[in-house]
Coordinates of C-alpha atoms in Angstrom, one line a residue:
Chain A
D1 CA -3.1 -15.7 9.1
A2 CA 0.5 -15.6 7.9
K3 CA 2.5 -12.5 9.1
T4 CA 4.6 -10.3 7.0
T5 CA 7.4 -8.1 7.7
Q6 CA 8.5 -5.1 5.4
P7 CA 10.9 -2.2 6.0
N8 CA 9.0 1.0 7.1
S9 CA 10.4 3.1 4.3
M10 CA 12.8 3.0 1.4
E11 CA 14.3 5.5 -1.0
S12 CA 15.3 5.2 -4.5
N13 CA 16.6 7.5 -7.3
E14 CA 14.6 8.0 -10.3
E15 CA 15.3 5.6 -13.2
E16 CA 17.0 3.1 -11.0
P17 CA 15.8 -0.4 -10.1
V18 CA 14.2 -0.7 -6.8
H19 CA 14.0 -4.0 -4.7
L20 CA 11.3 -4.1 -2.1
P21 CA 11.6 -7.0 0.4
C22 CA 8.9 -8.9 2.3
N23 CA 9.5 -11.6 4.9
H24 CA 6.5 -14.1 5.2
S25 CA 8.1 -17.0 7.0
T26 CA 4.7 -18.3 8.4
I27 CA 3.2 -18.5 5.0
S28 CA 1.3 -21.7 4.2
G29 CA 1.9 -24.0 1.2
T30 CA -1.3 -22.7 -0.6
D31 CA -0.9 -19.0 0.2
Y32 CA -0.2 -16.9 -2.9
I33 CA 1.8 -13.7 -2.4
H34 CA 0.2 -10.5 -3.6
W35 CA 1.6 -7.0 -3.8
Y36 CA -0.4 -3.8 -3.9
R37 CA 0.5 -0.2 -3.8
Q38 CA -1.4 2.9 -2.6
L39 CA -0.9 6.4 -3.8
P40 CA -2.0 9.3 -1.7
S41 CA -5.9 9.7 -1.5
Q42 CA -6.4 6.6 -3.6
G43 CA -7.5 3.0 -2.8
P44 CA -4.8 0.3 -3.1
E45 CA -3.9 -0.9 -6.6
Y46 CA -3.0 -4.4 -7.5
V47 CA 0.6 -4.8 -8.7
I48 CA 1.4 -8.5 -9.0
H49 CA 1.0 -12.0 -7.4
G50 CA 2.6 -15.4 -7.6
L51 CA 2.7 -18.7 -5.9
T52 CA 6.1 -20.3 -6.4
S53 CA 7.7 -19.1 -9.6
N54 CA 8.9 -15.7 -10.4
V55 CA 6.3 -13.6 -12.1
N56 CA 6.6 -10.6 -14.5
N57 CA 4.0 -8.2 -15.7
R58 CA 4.1 -4.6 -17.2
M59 CA 4.3 -3.0 -13.8
A60 CA 6.9 -5.1 -12.0
S61 CA 8.6 -8.5 -11.3
L62 CA 8.1 -10.7 -8.3
A63 CA 11.0 -12.8 -7.1
I64 CA 9.9 -15.5 -4.7
A65 CA 12.5 -17.3 -2.6
E66 CA 12.8 -21.1 -3.0
D67 CA 11.5 -21.7 0.5
R68 CA 8.7 -19.2 0.0
K69 CA 9.6 -17.4 3.2
S70 CA 10.4 -14.2 1.5
S71 CA 9.7 -12.3 -1.7
T72 CA 11.0 -9.2 -3.5
L73 CA 9.1 -6.9 -5.6
I74 CA 11.3 -5.3 -8.3
L75 CA 10.5 -2.0 -10.0
H76 CA 12.9 -2.0 -12.9
R77 CA 13.2 1.7 -13.5
A78 CA 11.6 3.8 -10.8
T79 CA 9.6 6.9 -11.8
L80 CA 8.3 9.6 -9.5
R81 CA 4.8 8.0 -10.1
D82 CA 6.0 4.9 -8.2
A83 CA 6.2 6.8 -5.0
A84 CA 3.6 5.0 -2.7
V85 CA 3.1 2.6 0.0
Y86 CA 3.7 -1.1 -1.1
Y87 CA 2.0 -3.8 0.6
C88 CA 3.0 -7.5 0.6
I89 CA 0.0 -9.8 1.4
P90 CA -0.2 -13.6 1.6
D91 CA -3.6 -14.8 0.3
N92 CA -5.3 -18.0 0.8
Y93 CA -7.9 -18.1 -2.0
G94 CA -9.4 -14.7 -1.1
Q95 CA -10.5 -15.7 2.3
N96 CA -9.0 -12.8 4.0
F97 CA -6.5 -10.2 2.7
V98 CA -4.7 -8.7 5.8
F99 CA -2.7 -5.6 5.0
G100 CA 0.2 -4.6 7.2
P101 CA 1.7 -1.1 7.4
G102 CA 3.6 -1.6 4.2
T103 CA 6.8 0.1 2.9
R104 CA 6.6 3.8 2.0
L105 CA 8.8 4.2 -1.1
S106 CA 10.1 7.6 -1.9
V107 CA 11.6 8.2 -5.3
L108 CA 14.1 11.0 -5.6
P109 CA 14.5 13.0 -8.9
Chain B
D1 CA -14.5 -2.3 -17.0
T2 CA -15.6 0.8 -15.2
G3 CA -13.9 -0.1 -12.0
V4 CA -15.1 -0.2 -8.5
S5 CA -17.1 2.9 -7.5
Q6 CA -18.0 4.1 -4.1
D7 CA -20.5 6.7 -3.0
P8 CA -20.3 9.2 -1.5
R9 CA -16.6 10.2 -1.7
H10 CA -16.9 12.3 1.5
K11 CA -19.3 12.2 4.4
I12 CA -19.4 14.4 7.4
T13 CA -21.8 13.5 10.2
K14 CA -22.4 14.3 13.8
R15 CA -21.8 11.7 16.5
G16 CA -24.8 9.5 17.0
Q17 CA -26.2 9.8 13.5
N18 CA -26.4 6.8 11.2
V19 CA -24.6 6.6 7.9
T20 CA -24.7 4.4 5.0
F21 CA -22.1 3.9 2.1
R22 CA -22.5 2.2 -1.2
C23 CA -20.1 0.2 -3.3
D24 CA -20.6 -0.9 -6.9
P25 CA -18.2 -3.6 -7.7
I26 CA -16.8 -4.6 -11.2
S27 CA -20.0 -6.1 -12.8
E28 CA -18.9 -9.8 -13.0
H29 CA -17.0 -9.9 -9.8
N30 CA -18.5 -12.3 -7.3
R31 CA -16.5 -11.3 -4.2
L32 CA -16.8 -8.0 -2.4
Y33 CA -14.7 -6.7 0.4
W34 CA -15.0 -3.8 2.9
Y35 CA -11.9 -2.3 4.5
R36 CA -11.3 0.6 6.9
Q37 CA -8.2 2.7 6.8
T38 CA -7.0 5.3 9.2
L39 CA -4.2 7.8 8.6
G40 CA -0.7 6.1 8.4
Q41 CA -2.1 2.6 8.6
G42 CA -2.7 -0.2 6.2
P43 CA -6.4 -1.1 5.4
E44 CA -8.0 -3.1 8.0
F45 CA -10.4 -5.9 6.9
L46 CA -14.0 -5.6 8.0
T47 CA -15.9 -8.1 6.0
Y48 CA -16.4 -10.0 2.7
F49 CA -19.1 -11.5 0.6
Q50 CA -19.3 -14.2 -2.0
N51 CA -22.1 -13.3 -4.2
E52 CA -24.9 -12.3 -1.6
A53 CA -23.5 -14.4 1.3
Q54 CA -21.5 -12.8 4.0
L55 CA -18.7 -15.2 4.5
E56 CA -16.5 -13.6 7.1
K57 CA -16.7 -10.6 9.5
S58 CA -13.7 -9.2 11.5
R59 CA -13.9 -9.5 15.2
L60 CA -13.2 -5.7 15.2
L61 CA -16.5 -5.1 13.4
S62 CA -18.8 -4.0 16.3
D63 CA -22.7 -4.7 16.2
R64 CA -23.1 -1.0 15.1
F65 CA -21.7 -1.9 11.8
S66 CA -23.8 -3.9 9.2
A67 CA -23.2 -4.8 5.5
E68 CA -25.5 -6.2 2.9
R69 CA -25.1 -7.3 -0.6
P70 CA -28.6 -8.0 -1.9
K71 CA -28.7 -10.1 -5.1
G72 CA -24.9 -10.3 -5.1
S73 CA -24.4 -6.9 -6.9
F74 CA -23.9 -3.6 -5.0
S75 CA -23.2 -3.5 -1.3
T76 CA -23.9 -1.2 1.4
L77 CA -22.1 -0.6 4.7
E78 CA -24.1 1.0 7.5
I79 CA -22.8 2.5 10.7
Q80 CA -25.2 3.2 13.4
R81 CA -24.8 5.6 16.3
T82 CA -21.5 6.9 14.8
E83 CA -18.7 7.7 17.1
Q84 CA -15.6 9.9 16.6
G85 CA -13.5 6.7 16.4
D86 CA -15.4 5.7 13.3
S87 CA -13.7 8.5 11.4
A88 CA -11.7 6.8 8.6
M89 CA -11.6 6.0 5.0
Y90 CA -13.8 3.1 4.0
L91 CA -12.7 1.1 1.1
C92 CA -14.5 -1.4 -1.0
A93 CA -12.9 -4.1 -3.2
S94 CA -14.1 -6.8 -5.6
S95 CA -12.6 -9.7 -7.2
L96 CA -13.5 -12.6 -9.5
A97 CA -12.9 -15.8 -7.6
Q98 CA -12.5 -18.7 -10.0
G99 CA -10.3 -20.9 -7.9
G100 CA -6.6 -20.0 -7.3
S101 CA -6.0 -16.5 -6.2
S102 CA -7.5 -13.4 -7.8
P103 CA -6.4 -9.8 -7.4
L104 CA -8.6 -7.2 -5.5
H105 CA -9.7 -4.2 -7.3
F106 CA -10.4 -1.2 -5.0
G107 CA -12.4 1.8 -5.2
N108 CA -11.1 5.2 -4.1
G109 CA -13.1 5.0 -0.9
T110 CA -15.5 7.0 1.2
R111 CA -13.9 9.3 3.8
L112 CA -16.1 9.6 6.9
T113 CA -15.6 12.4 9.4
V114 CA -17.6 12.2 12.6
T115 CA -17.7 15.5 14.5

């Protein structure tokens, strides 16, 4: 399984952009990169995923490095509701999603 | 889309008792996953099903744990002879695998406390 490295925690001010990094240097060529977030007392929530190209959806953008060894989740304007633990996960066609400890994002008003 | 539902939300049991949890996935989803999560940690993979077939089990899953998914619909996770170390949140997720990579949709979990 590909291993990921994320900062333990990050802080952002409300209404500012947030860039959450993930290193996945051992990712295979067919692994998609998924991002999930987890609010307190809830199950993880899907945010976005991609393979090679940058991806956008209503929640966030995903920027994938050209060598695919890292990616960045971008929240364009952080709100207090974005405070959560964010997980970056390589996926090989749903065989086994392995969650690491993730990044705890705090959003300051 | 009513989402993934798990029952019960909370379960308190005494050490040595058996417990069973139920997961109802999103109706058309063919894959179903079970995870366990302890405080401050990310979810830990336990097992997953494609339709009714159990395709992978974590090496961490002891023989006291068993999961089933009869007819490829709902799933149950049973823990026999519970131990205090089994106290955790048990999460279920489902996805629609059609080739490529499909997002997981999680329920809000069953919190187990073993006293």
